[in-house]
Amino acid sequence: MSSGPTLAIVGATGAVGTVMIDIINNRGSVPWGEIRLIASPRSAGKKITVRGEDNTVVALAPEAFDGVDIALFDVPDEVSAEWAPIAHSRGAIAVDNSGAFRMDPEVPLVVPEVNPEKVHERPKGIIANPNCTTLSMMAALGALHREFGLRELVVSSYQAASGAGQDGIDRLYAELEAVAGKQVGVRGGDVADALAAAGLSAETPFKAPLALNVVPWAGSRKDDGWTSEELKVRNESRKILGIPELKVSATCVRVPVLTTHSLAVHATFEREVSVEKAHKLFSDQPTIVLDDDHDNEVFPTPAAVVGGDPTHVGRVRQALDFPNTLDFFVCGDNLRKGAALNTYEIAETLAK
Amino acid sequence: MSSGPTLAIVGATGAVGTVMIDIINNRGSVPWGEIRLIASPRSAGKKITVRGEDNTVVALAPEAFDGVDIALFDVPDEVSAEWAPIAHSRGAIAVDNSGAFRMDPEVPLVVPEVNPEKVHERPKGIIANPNCTTLSMMAALGALHREFGLRELVVSSYQAASGAGQDGIDRLYAELEAVAGKQVGVRGGDVADALAAAGLSAETPFKAPLALNVVPWAGSRKDDGWTSEELKVRNESRKILGIPELKVSATCVRVPVLTTHSLAVHATFEREVSVEKAHKLFSDQPTIVLDDDHDNEVFPTPAAVVGGDPTHVGRVRQALDFPNTLDFFVCGDNLRKGAALNTYEIAETLAK
């Protein structure tokens, strides 16, 4: 075992925890000594291969954090709210992917390409990982903001089913089987009828059929007509980019895609922009792939980019009627950069 | 046979022509005397039931327009470009749903809820019907514009497969069958692999897989990174609403929905707005259904509203950071209000 810092993964057996382990196993070199897998008591004792060796999952308990330097959390909000401070009290820095601490002024919200220096300002010993929708566009917006000075953001999302977890994935697969071969979608309600005929419950993580449909609702109900997901895009973008007065309007829409969120972004800047300069900024950013060759009709789509680490950007256009404004389309894997990868990259930034 | 004006439907056997006949057959009363069905020579002689009687399709020819007062066209651009003037030379007013005349300054572009008076300004004897994407939001924007004075528009679309015609419908159904039960969509390219394994051609009306995907491309390639569909939203909105200086940015995205286009609209006005006033304007407009009850999480989706005439509007919010600005989501059947219905309503407006 190497002599590097000890890393814990809390929620190691979940969807995002599994991707974290996958990232570690596929990274050429990692800075860690011990890697400790932590999960609920019912998963304790399970063996998972990490760096070629069996690693036995331990149950979440205060003493599980003894000797841990950095603990990655991917657990429900209320579990993080209780256990991240306990991890800190045992000497660990907690990097949390729940919504529990993101807007806490004493907790930095970090995207390593944008504000890596914030990992050192953590009075509570906790660092938060952003919401996956916000994260999908942050590498791109961070690069543009440094050059042009971001002022306004109008965003529409095309969000994948896996943003609603394994239930969301299972539901979309089941709905696709229920509608395939049925020639539905041409009369109001016949998609819903096909789902009911296939025995699917009217209870769904999406509040409406998702197969052959789009659902303009993500997250929970907030004041004045907004959803939690839309307010996260606004509040987290402001905090990560360090622009408290950033103007933001977001409309968050679920689409029948398994994994990878896409966003149509209309971004207005303080200074003059050009597509050429934006292309260069994107190309210079190692975590961005530029899929933008208009003459050959090349653009990113979620089904093409899913499973990879980079954010893909394309359809970059200078707005015809809005000064200093770019329109573009961005696709990022919501389980990787949107969750496991960024959380892990925060830990790597700390380990440096 | 009644003594009203004679109506011709050119392209009577096509997808939109079929909906036009369906609209006539389901309308309580119509102002027409003779209804003449016109199509390509290979469809001539076919019998279609109109108002309970067999009606024999006649071949497109100059003399087919003799005695016709109003001719509805739903045919390809080049066919309209040639034949609408011929219809006019034979005494008919042509109402055309192709792109051939929409931006012609001597041809009005009409949405009866917005600019019905323009039907009388037709020096070429031709009236144009707007593109389906633009049309989906026009009833809503027209109502808001009259009250608040529209200035800026940022739009992202969620466009249905049937916008690409019967080929688009057939392709999406075939793709759904190819991916259903396959658990694909989690690795880049595996949706494309599933389509290839099912024997589907790589040639598609959508330029990329549409099942389990979204495609940020609709229409043809235009200058400076834009697509034809995005420029139509800009140019046609300006012309219909009569606001030549309207600022517009649109991103047009195809989604795996069969029929009914949806749009996320961010609209900025000259005067102060409120959700309450917007709700009243929408409720007062007979061709709009307001699906917006935030407390009960009621919103429109394409699968719920397809097959109906009205535009459905919901998720109406006052922008938090942009003055005089509303965000909302709108769904409209692209084959009905987006095509056949609006064209027919122009004819009814003329007949009054």
XYZ file of C-alpha atoms in Angstrom:
704
model
C 0.000 0.000 0.000
C 1.415 3.399 -0.978
C 1.992 6.156 1.531
C -0.388 8.772 0.095
C -3.442 10.223 1.877
C -6.372 7.975 2.787
C -9.500 8.428 0.646
C -12.941 7.276 1.745
C -15.935 6.869 -0.564
C -19.214 7.165 1.310
C -22.069 5.659 -0.698
C -19.577 3.377 -2.454
C -22.199 0.901 -3.636
C -24.519 3.493 -5.231
C -24.686 4.558 -8.891
C -22.312 7.504 -8.452
C -20.060 5.644 -5.940
C -19.647 2.873 -8.509
C -18.543 5.412 -11.127
C -16.057 6.906 -8.590
C -14.430 3.490 -8.146
C -14.451 3.003 -11.914
C -12.669 6.350 -12.331
C -9.984 5.338 -9.791
C -9.519 1.944 -11.422
C -9.097 3.507 -14.843
C -6.821 6.382 -13.861
C -3.153 5.834 -14.791
C -1.947 6.874 -11.346
C -3.738 8.051 -8.232
C -2.259 9.832 -5.206
C -3.998 7.708 -2.584
C -2.678 5.375 0.082
C -5.599 3.471 1.568
C -8.982 3.679 -0.162
C -11.829 2.958 2.222
C -15.305 2.067 0.945
C -18.160 3.088 3.242
C -21.869 2.367 2.782
C -25.031 1.630 4.723
C -24.857 -1.310 7.158
C -26.763 -3.554 4.730
C -23.950 -3.216 2.151
C -21.143 -3.706 4.721
C -19.003 -6.791 4.078
C -19.519 -6.618 0.308
C -16.245 -6.950 -1.633
C -15.454 -4.561 -4.498
C -12.311 -4.597 -6.639
C -10.291 -1.410 -6.280
C -6.926 -1.101 -8.050
C -6.891 -4.840 -8.644
C -7.479 -5.827 -5.024
C -10.547 -6.876 -3.042
C -11.769 -4.064 -0.838
C -14.389 -4.810 1.824
C -17.146 -2.237 2.322
C -17.431 -0.973 5.921
C -20.578 0.347 7.592
C -21.129 4.076 8.021
C -20.068 4.907 11.632
C -18.041 7.698 13.254
C -14.978 5.471 13.625
C -15.116 4.611 9.917
C -13.608 8.065 9.341
C -10.653 7.613 11.691
C -7.454 8.070 9.713
C -9.325 9.311 6.631
C -7.882 12.440 4.969
C -10.566 13.051 2.356
C -14.077 11.552 2.321
C -16.188 11.687 -0.883
C -19.911 11.622 -0.126
C -22.648 10.580 -2.530
C -25.631 9.951 -0.298
C -29.039 11.618 0.199
C -29.068 15.226 1.478
C -30.103 14.302 5.005
C -27.352 11.666 5.329
C -24.726 14.162 4.171
C -26.114 16.824 6.495
C -25.578 14.500 9.445
C -22.396 12.663 8.475
C -20.156 15.177 6.655
C -19.658 17.137 9.936
C -18.928 13.845 11.738
C -16.307 12.974 9.105
C -14.753 16.411 9.660
C -14.787 15.962 13.445
C -12.771 12.776 12.916
C -10.174 14.677 10.899
C -11.347 14.228 7.298
C -12.184 16.832 4.668
C -15.641 15.978 3.307
C -16.323 16.487 -0.432
C -20.084 16.263 -0.716
C -22.243 15.692 -3.793
C -25.588 16.239 -2.060
C -27.538 19.474 -1.967
C -27.078 19.825 1.788
C -24.222 22.327 1.807
C -24.006 23.828 -1.684
C -25.403 27.235 -0.763
C -23.814 27.383 2.716
C -21.608 30.506 2.658
C -18.984 28.645 4.703
C -18.806 25.784 2.211
C -17.042 26.323 -1.128
C -18.750 24.992 -4.281
C -15.944 23.854 -6.535
C -15.377 23.037 -10.192
C -11.625 22.434 -10.578
C -11.454 24.090 -14.023
C -13.147 27.218 -12.657
C -12.361 27.911 -8.988
C -9.806 25.315 -7.732
C -8.383 27.810 -5.186
C -11.639 27.637 -3.227
C -10.796 24.143 -1.931
C -8.599 25.874 0.658
C -11.423 28.079 2.050
C -13.373 25.471 4.007
C -14.015 26.579 7.606
C -16.399 23.647 8.140
C -14.055 21.109 6.595
C -16.658 20.535 3.875
C -16.449 21.218 0.133
C -19.563 20.866 -2.023
C -19.897 19.439 -5.532
C -22.427 21.248 -7.759
C -25.706 19.930 -9.116
C -25.242 17.941 -12.327
C -27.204 20.329 -14.561
C -25.159 23.347 -13.511
C -21.935 21.340 -13.769
C -22.613 20.313 -17.364
C -21.975 23.850 -18.587
C -19.453 25.123 -16.004
C -16.196 24.183 -17.744
C -17.418 25.958 -20.887
C -18.797 29.007 -19.079
C -15.711 29.271 -16.859
C -13.469 29.453 -19.917
C -15.666 32.105 -21.563
C -16.088 34.116 -18.356
C -12.328 34.464 -17.783
C -11.960 35.971 -21.244
C -15.178 37.927 -21.795
C -16.790 38.543 -18.369
C -20.146 36.778 -18.043
C -23.187 38.971 -17.235
C -26.378 37.117 -18.291
C -27.411 33.547 -18.853
C -30.597 32.115 -20.414
C -30.509 28.322 -20.296
C -32.858 25.529 -21.402
C -31.978 21.997 -20.390
C -32.487 18.609 -22.019
C -31.948 16.421 -18.941
C -31.424 12.667 -18.881
C -33.474 10.107 -16.952
C -30.486 9.003 -14.861
C -30.537 12.405 -13.173
C -33.443 10.849 -11.242
C -31.213 7.911 -10.214
C -31.608 4.193 -10.891
C -35.406 4.543 -10.619
C -35.280 6.996 -13.500
C -33.144 4.686 -15.624
C -35.370 1.671 -14.948
C -38.502 3.670 -15.661
C -37.342 4.991 -19.021
C -36.249 1.522 -20.185
C -39.633 0.112 -19.116
C -41.524 2.921 -20.877
C -39.566 2.395 -24.099
C -40.522 -1.286 -24.114
C -44.149 -0.331 -23.483
C -44.392 2.038 -26.469
C -42.088 0.312 -28.992
C -44.016 -1.095 -31.943
C -47.224 0.602 -30.780
C -47.436 3.593 -33.177
C -48.533 5.839 -30.319
C -47.812 9.520 -29.736
C -50.271 10.979 -32.245
C -53.329 11.419 -30.011
C -53.301 13.126 -26.621
C -52.926 10.586 -23.823
C -52.210 7.529 -25.951
C -48.620 7.283 -24.677
C -50.038 7.258 -21.135
C -52.570 4.613 -22.206
C -49.782 2.420 -23.655
C -47.829 2.647 -20.374
C -50.928 1.712 -18.372
C -51.696 -1.175 -20.768
C -48.160 -2.491 -20.173
C -48.870 -2.500 -16.440
C -46.590 0.435 -15.574
C -47.603 2.322 -12.453
C -48.883 5.888 -12.832
C -46.316 6.723 -10.139
C -43.164 7.797 -11.951
C -40.071 9.788 -10.992
C -40.923 12.150 -13.886
C -44.522 13.211 -13.054
C -45.568 12.397 -16.661
C -44.687 9.826 -19.319
C -41.103 10.316 -20.529
C -41.075 7.977 -23.569
C -42.114 9.919 -26.690
C -42.454 13.007 -24.507
C -40.564 15.838 -22.819
C -41.405 16.968 -19.285
C -40.846 20.613 -18.303
C -40.307 19.773 -14.660
C -37.175 18.645 -12.778
C -36.644 18.655 -9.036
C -39.167 19.921 -6.516
C -41.662 22.775 -6.412
C -40.332 26.167 -5.279
C -41.912 29.619 -4.979
C -43.250 31.744 -7.827
C -43.517 28.953 -10.373
C -39.890 27.791 -10.232
C -38.499 24.293 -9.663
C -35.543 23.513 -7.395
C -33.467 22.471 -10.407
C -33.984 25.849 -12.090
C -33.019 27.765 -8.954
C -29.924 25.566 -8.503
C -28.756 26.519 -11.995
C -29.080 30.170 -11.009
C -27.673 30.079 -7.495
C -24.871 27.590 -8.075
C -23.704 29.292 -11.291
C -23.408 32.573 -9.379
C -21.446 30.952 -6.548
C -19.069 28.843 -8.684
C -18.270 31.648 -11.115
C -18.052 34.202 -8.311
C -20.588 36.537 -9.932
C -23.220 37.279 -7.261
C -25.133 39.610 -9.579
C -25.191 37.197 -12.562
C -28.598 37.343 -14.275
C -29.976 33.846 -14.853
C -33.194 32.359 -16.229
C -33.327 28.573 -16.574
C -36.032 26.224 -17.838
C -35.285 22.621 -16.867
C -36.836 19.908 -19.028
C -36.492 16.140 -18.773
C -36.065 14.307 -22.108
C -36.089 10.579 -22.980
C -32.289 10.213 -22.888
C -30.659 7.714 -20.502
C -27.534 9.558 -19.400
C -25.906 12.899 -20.377
C -27.498 16.266 -19.822
C -27.569 18.785 -22.651
C -28.093 22.535 -22.382
C -28.904 25.263 -24.888
C -27.037 28.278 -23.532
C -27.520 31.965 -24.423
C -24.706 33.819 -22.637
C -24.156 37.581 -22.641
C -20.765 39.041 -21.718
C -19.248 42.348 -20.712
C -16.769 42.352 -23.575
C -16.913 41.687 -27.289
C -17.097 38.012 -28.261
C -16.409 36.009 -31.386
C -16.985 32.402 -32.397
C -13.314 32.145 -33.367
C -12.131 33.227 -29.907
C -14.673 30.970 -28.207
C -13.503 28.013 -30.297
C -9.920 28.701 -29.224
C -10.887 28.964 -25.534
C -12.780 25.666 -25.738
C -9.941 23.947 -27.628
C -7.406 25.135 -25.052
C -9.421 23.657 -22.176
C -8.332 20.004 -21.707
C -11.684 18.930 -20.241
C -13.685 20.235 -23.228
C -14.100 18.592 -26.621
C -15.165 20.986 -29.370
C -17.671 19.209 -31.659
C -18.386 22.150 -33.903
C -17.820 21.949 -37.635
C -20.775 23.737 -39.186
C -19.719 23.151 -42.800
C -19.773 19.414 -42.177
C -22.808 19.537 -39.867
C -20.838 18.257 -36.861
C -22.410 18.913 -33.440
C -22.535 17.082 -30.088
C -25.421 14.821 -29.047
C -25.874 13.083 -25.682
C -25.950 9.565 -27.209
C -22.563 10.153 -28.822
C -20.745 11.583 -25.784
C -22.189 9.521 -22.886
C -19.666 7.551 -20.866
C -16.784 9.962 -21.339
C -15.210 12.530 -19.040
C -15.105 15.709 -21.164
C -17.860 18.211 -21.763
C -18.682 18.452 -25.469
C -19.508 21.867 -26.922
C -20.885 22.762 -30.340
C -23.321 24.911 -32.343
C -21.374 27.978 -31.205
C -22.965 31.067 -32.765
C -22.639 34.790 -32.264
C -26.147 36.046 -31.459
C -27.442 38.072 -34.404
C -29.355 40.657 -32.374
C -27.796 40.630 -28.895
C -24.436 42.363 -28.423
C -21.561 40.411 -26.818
C -23.656 37.245 -26.805
C -22.942 33.639 -27.744
C -25.455 30.822 -28.239
C -24.141 27.267 -27.906
C -25.097 23.680 -27.096
C -23.267 21.596 -24.495
C -23.477 17.895 -23.558
C -21.941 16.388 -20.419
C -22.317 12.969 -18.799
C -24.375 13.731 -15.686
C -23.037 10.686 -13.823
C -19.359 11.477 -14.603
C -18.482 15.200 -14.855
C -21.926 15.932 -13.453
C -21.295 13.904 -10.290
C -18.564 11.293 -9.669
C -15.792 12.808 -11.770
C -16.011 16.375 -10.496
C -16.230 15.158 -6.881
C -13.162 13.013 -7.459
C -11.322 15.884 -9.179
C -11.938 18.075 -6.126
C -10.215 15.364 -4.034
C -7.304 15.255 -6.474
C -7.022 19.046 -6.285
C -6.854 18.757 -2.482
C -4.245 16.005 -2.682
C -1.913 18.197 -4.779
C -74.051 21.664 -52.635
C -74.152 24.994 -50.796
C -73.539 28.310 -52.524
C -70.421 29.407 -50.631
C -66.978 30.004 -52.147
C -65.073 27.123 -53.745
C -62.117 25.822 -51.733
C -59.300 23.788 -53.271
C -56.780 21.703 -51.304
C -53.553 21.217 -53.218
C -51.568 18.308 -51.802
C -54.826 16.762 -50.565
C -53.370 13.275 -50.176
C -50.322 14.312 -48.120
C -49.937 14.263 -44.312
C -51.005 17.903 -43.879
C -53.666 17.731 -46.616
C -55.203 14.767 -44.830
C -55.394 16.788 -41.619
C -57.002 19.676 -43.548
C -59.779 17.335 -44.746
C -60.116 15.944 -41.221
C -60.554 19.509 -39.890
C -63.276 20.254 -42.458
C -65.069 16.973 -41.710
C -65.036 17.674 -37.976
C -66.008 21.339 -38.075
C -69.658 21.997 -37.130
C -70.221 24.245 -40.120
C -67.994 25.404 -42.943
C -68.569 28.317 -45.334
C -67.620 26.424 -48.514
C -69.604 25.506 -51.577
C -67.549 23.082 -53.651
C -64.413 21.563 -52.128
C -61.940 20.450 -54.778
C -59.116 18.056 -53.945
C -55.979 18.467 -56.060
C -52.837 16.317 -55.982
C -50.109 14.970 -58.231
C -51.264 13.041 -61.327
C -50.456 9.681 -59.636
C -53.064 10.418 -56.915
C -55.707 11.675 -59.358
C -58.872 9.580 -59.379
C -58.508 8.573 -55.734
C -61.751 8.992 -53.755
C -61.712 10.696 -50.343
C -64.750 11.306 -48.132
C -65.386 15.009 -47.560
C -68.459 16.101 -45.557
C -69.936 12.612 -45.934
C -69.593 12.428 -49.720
C -67.061 10.847 -52.066
C -64.771 13.448 -53.550
C -62.511 12.481 -56.471
C -58.965 13.881 -56.451
C -58.050 15.796 -59.606
C -54.572 16.219 -61.070
C -52.662 19.464 -60.591
C -53.135 21.505 -63.792
C -53.915 25.162 -64.575
C -57.565 24.421 -65.324
C -57.927 22.642 -61.937
C -58.055 26.158 -60.439
C -60.864 27.439 -62.674
C -63.734 28.566 -60.449
C -61.668 28.186 -57.267
C -61.917 31.099 -54.825
C -59.295 29.972 -52.275
C -56.608 27.311 -52.805
C -54.764 25.844 -49.823
C -51.286 24.566 -50.754
C -49.268 22.015 -48.841
C -46.636 20.880 -51.319
C -42.835 21.244 -51.561
C -41.384 24.756 -51.880
C -40.610 24.439 -55.597
C -44.133 23.200 -56.402
C -45.678 26.135 -54.517
C -43.286 28.573 -56.179
C -44.549 27.433 -59.584
C -48.212 26.748 -58.931
C -49.427 29.366 -56.431
C -49.018 32.127 -59.081
C -50.833 29.932 -61.601
C -53.719 29.471 -59.137
C -53.840 33.256 -58.723
C -53.801 33.810 -62.513
C -56.883 31.574 -62.674
C -58.679 33.740 -60.099
C -57.915 31.979 -56.798
C -56.283 33.331 -53.664
C -53.456 30.923 -52.747
C -52.804 30.174 -49.057
C -49.427 28.491 -49.024
C -47.769 26.397 -46.303
C -44.396 26.064 -48.014
C -41.348 28.252 -47.379
C -41.484 29.673 -50.912
C -43.196 33.003 -50.157
C -42.983 33.557 -46.391
C -40.366 36.291 -46.496
C -41.620 37.885 -49.735
C -42.491 41.502 -48.796
C -45.528 41.336 -51.097
C -46.888 38.211 -49.383
C -48.473 38.521 -45.941
C -47.522 35.890 -43.318
C -50.658 35.361 -41.280
C -51.673 33.921 -37.925
C -55.388 34.691 -37.508
C -55.077 35.368 -33.748
C -52.274 37.870 -34.380
C -52.576 39.698 -37.705
C -55.858 38.668 -39.443
C -56.138 42.051 -41.180
C -53.080 41.182 -43.301
C -55.115 38.715 -45.382
C -56.379 41.728 -47.317
C -52.891 43.001 -48.270
C -51.979 40.430 -50.924
C -50.784 42.083 -54.157
C -49.646 38.702 -55.517
C -52.854 36.924 -54.545
C -50.772 34.751 -52.209
C -50.886 34.492 -48.411
C -48.222 32.473 -46.578
C -48.617 30.178 -43.580
C -45.688 30.294 -41.098
C -43.206 27.552 -40.262
C -44.535 25.133 -37.631
C -41.922 25.962 -34.982
C -42.636 29.690 -35.140
C -46.380 29.040 -35.229
C -46.315 26.977 -32.039
C -45.648 30.062 -29.942
C -47.375 32.786 -32.002
C -50.817 32.723 -30.381
C -49.170 33.067 -26.962
C -46.670 35.723 -28.020
C -49.318 37.671 -29.922
C -51.478 37.909 -26.807
C -48.530 39.036 -24.677
C -47.235 41.470 -27.308
C -50.556 43.341 -27.577
C -50.499 43.958 -23.835
C -46.814 44.359 -22.969
C -44.908 45.173 -26.224
C -42.438 42.413 -27.144
C -38.779 43.419 -27.511
C -36.568 40.326 -27.118
C -36.974 36.590 -27.530
C -34.644 33.731 -26.536
C -36.142 30.398 -27.595
C -35.072 26.767 -27.344
C -37.165 24.196 -29.162
C -38.051 20.581 -28.472
C -39.220 19.593 -31.973
C -41.093 16.465 -32.931
C -40.064 13.884 -35.529
C -43.141 14.539 -37.692
C -41.715 17.989 -38.458
C -39.538 15.989 -40.873
C -42.653 14.460 -42.482
C -43.714 10.826 -42.789
C -40.058 9.775 -43.154
C -39.378 11.285 -39.751
C -42.333 9.502 -38.154
C -41.365 6.138 -39.688
C -37.743 6.557 -38.661
C -38.495 7.349 -35.014
C -40.865 4.365 -34.695
C -38.214 2.099 -36.260
C -35.497 3.446 -33.950
C -37.656 2.911 -30.867
C -38.165 -0.728 -31.816
C -34.418 -1.097 -32.381
C -33.442 0.194 -28.898
C -36.352 -1.107 -26.785
C -35.231 -3.824 -24.369
C -31.579 -3.241 -25.236
C -30.389 -1.250 -22.169
C -28.395 1.072 -24.441
C -27.656 4.768 -24.036
C -24.943 4.524 -21.368
C -21.866 4.319 -23.573
C -21.068 6.691 -26.429
C -22.209 5.264 -29.741
C -24.138 2.290 -28.428
C -27.482 3.733 -29.531
C -26.006 4.059 -33.034
C -24.709 0.473 -32.791
C -28.181 -0.786 -31.794
C -29.730 0.964 -34.808
C -27.122 -0.530 -37.138
C -27.607 -4.003 -35.583
C -31.342 -3.680 -36.307
C -30.520 -3.025 -39.947
C -31.480 0.658 -39.947
C -29.688 2.759 -42.530
C -27.190 5.370 -41.342
C -29.106 7.748 -43.624
C -31.709 9.437 -41.434
C -33.793 12.618 -41.721
C -32.253 13.677 -38.369
C -28.475 13.485 -39.083
C -27.989 11.459 -35.855
C -29.902 8.820 -33.885
C -33.088 10.310 -32.420
C -34.146 7.466 -30.064
C -32.609 8.032 -26.607
C -31.042 11.207 -27.960
C -31.648 14.868 -28.786
C -30.279 16.447 -31.956
C -29.382 20.158 -31.970
C -30.010 20.534 -35.681
C -33.231 21.155 -37.624
C -33.527 22.310 -41.207
C -30.607 23.137 -43.469
C -27.221 24.767 -42.970
C -27.140 28.576 -43.158
C -24.349 31.141 -42.648
C -22.468 31.807 -39.436
C -23.382 28.577 -37.673
C -27.167 28.943 -37.922
C -29.746 26.497 -39.290
C -32.655 27.467 -41.539
C -35.111 26.569 -38.772
C -33.453 28.980 -36.311
C -33.475 31.825 -38.838
C -37.140 31.145 -39.662
C -38.037 31.555 -35.985
C -36.322 34.953 -36.043
C -37.493 36.269 -39.404
C -41.052 34.945 -39.311
C -41.647 36.105 -35.722
C -40.600 39.613 -36.732
C -42.882 39.619 -39.766
C -45.977 38.090 -38.118
C -45.792 40.284 -35.030
C -44.885 43.356 -37.086
C -41.725 44.084 -35.056
C -38.891 44.405 -37.588
C -36.368 45.197 -34.856
C -37.353 42.271 -32.583
C -34.229 40.690 -31.059
C -34.297 36.900 -31.438
C -31.946 34.027 -30.646
C -33.255 30.510 -31.259
C -31.700 27.087 -30.776
C -33.699 24.389 -32.585
C -33.376 20.853 -31.242
C -35.097 17.668 -32.426
C -36.347 15.369 -29.635
C -37.768 11.808 -29.727
C -41.416 12.921 -29.714
C -43.732 11.910 -32.562
C -45.880 14.998 -33.006
C -46.197 18.344 -31.156
C -43.436 20.888 -30.920
C -42.566 22.410 -27.553
C -40.664 25.634 -26.902
C -39.009 27.136 -23.843
C -39.546 30.871 -24.304
C -37.753 33.744 -22.542
C -39.559 36.900 -23.662
C -38.673 40.465 -22.696
C -41.218 43.275 -23.046
C -41.324 47.047 -23.116
C -43.774 47.270 -20.209
C -44.067 45.690 -16.795
C -45.322 42.080 -16.796
C -46.855 39.783 -14.236
C -47.728 36.091 -14.198
C -51.267 36.984 -13.153
C -51.787 39.281 -16.154
C -50.191 36.727 -18.486
C -52.505 34.016 -17.148
C -55.510 36.245 -17.836
C -54.332 37.033 -21.380
C -53.826 33.334 -22.113
C -57.179 32.383 -20.576
C -58.962 35.057 -22.634
C -57.519 33.677 -25.888
C -59.888 30.963 -27.198
C -57.115 29.103 -29.052
C -54.903 28.766 -25.942
C -55.308 26.285 -23.093
C -53.553 27.337 -19.894
C -52.006 24.233 -18.261
C -50.356 26.030 -15.380
C -51.157 25.127 -11.790
C -47.817 25.225 -9.995
C -49.190 24.187 -6.605
C -50.509 20.995 -8.153
C -47.541 20.553 -10.503
C -49.698 20.894 -13.619
C -47.818 21.741 -16.833
C -48.223 20.912 -20.553
C -46.355 18.069 -22.278
C -46.421 17.190 -25.976
C -47.736 13.641 -25.387
C -50.730 15.030 -23.501
C -51.727 17.748 -25.989
C -51.023 16.113 -29.378
C -53.997 15.774 -31.709
C -55.774 18.906 -30.500
C -56.180 22.359 -32.008
C -55.196 24.721 -29.153
C -51.732 25.761 -28.084
C -51.064 24.725 -24.476
C -49.077 27.112 -22.254
C -47.632 26.535 -18.790
C -44.674 27.027 -16.441
C -45.270 30.804 -16.675
C -42.729 32.574 -14.466
C -41.596 36.136 -14.003
C -37.840 36.127 -14.641
C -36.016 36.726 -11.361
C -33.179 38.811 -12.777
C -34.471 40.252 -16.051
C -36.907 43.177 -15.913
C -40.229 42.921 -17.818
C -39.457 39.314 -18.720
C -41.526 36.120 -18.695
C -40.285 32.541 -19.029
C -42.813 29.960 -20.179
C -43.231 26.600 -21.925
C -45.582 26.079 -24.861
C -46.733 22.920 -26.702
C -48.552 22.950 -30.050
C -49.417 20.169 -32.484
C -47.081 20.853 -35.416
C -49.379 19.105 -37.915
C -52.514 20.982 -36.769
C -51.968 24.576 -35.556
C -48.408 24.289 -36.884
C -49.617 23.514 -40.408
C -53.097 22.371 -41.546
C -55.193 24.224 -38.981
C -53.585 27.656 -39.340
C -53.677 27.395 -43.142
C -57.362 26.496 -42.961
C -58.047 29.297 -40.476
C -56.524 31.790 -42.919
C -59.037 30.562 -45.516
C -61.899 30.930 -43.024
C -60.718 34.469 -42.250
C -60.816 35.252 -45.977
C -64.283 33.718 -46.329
C -65.712 35.993 -43.631
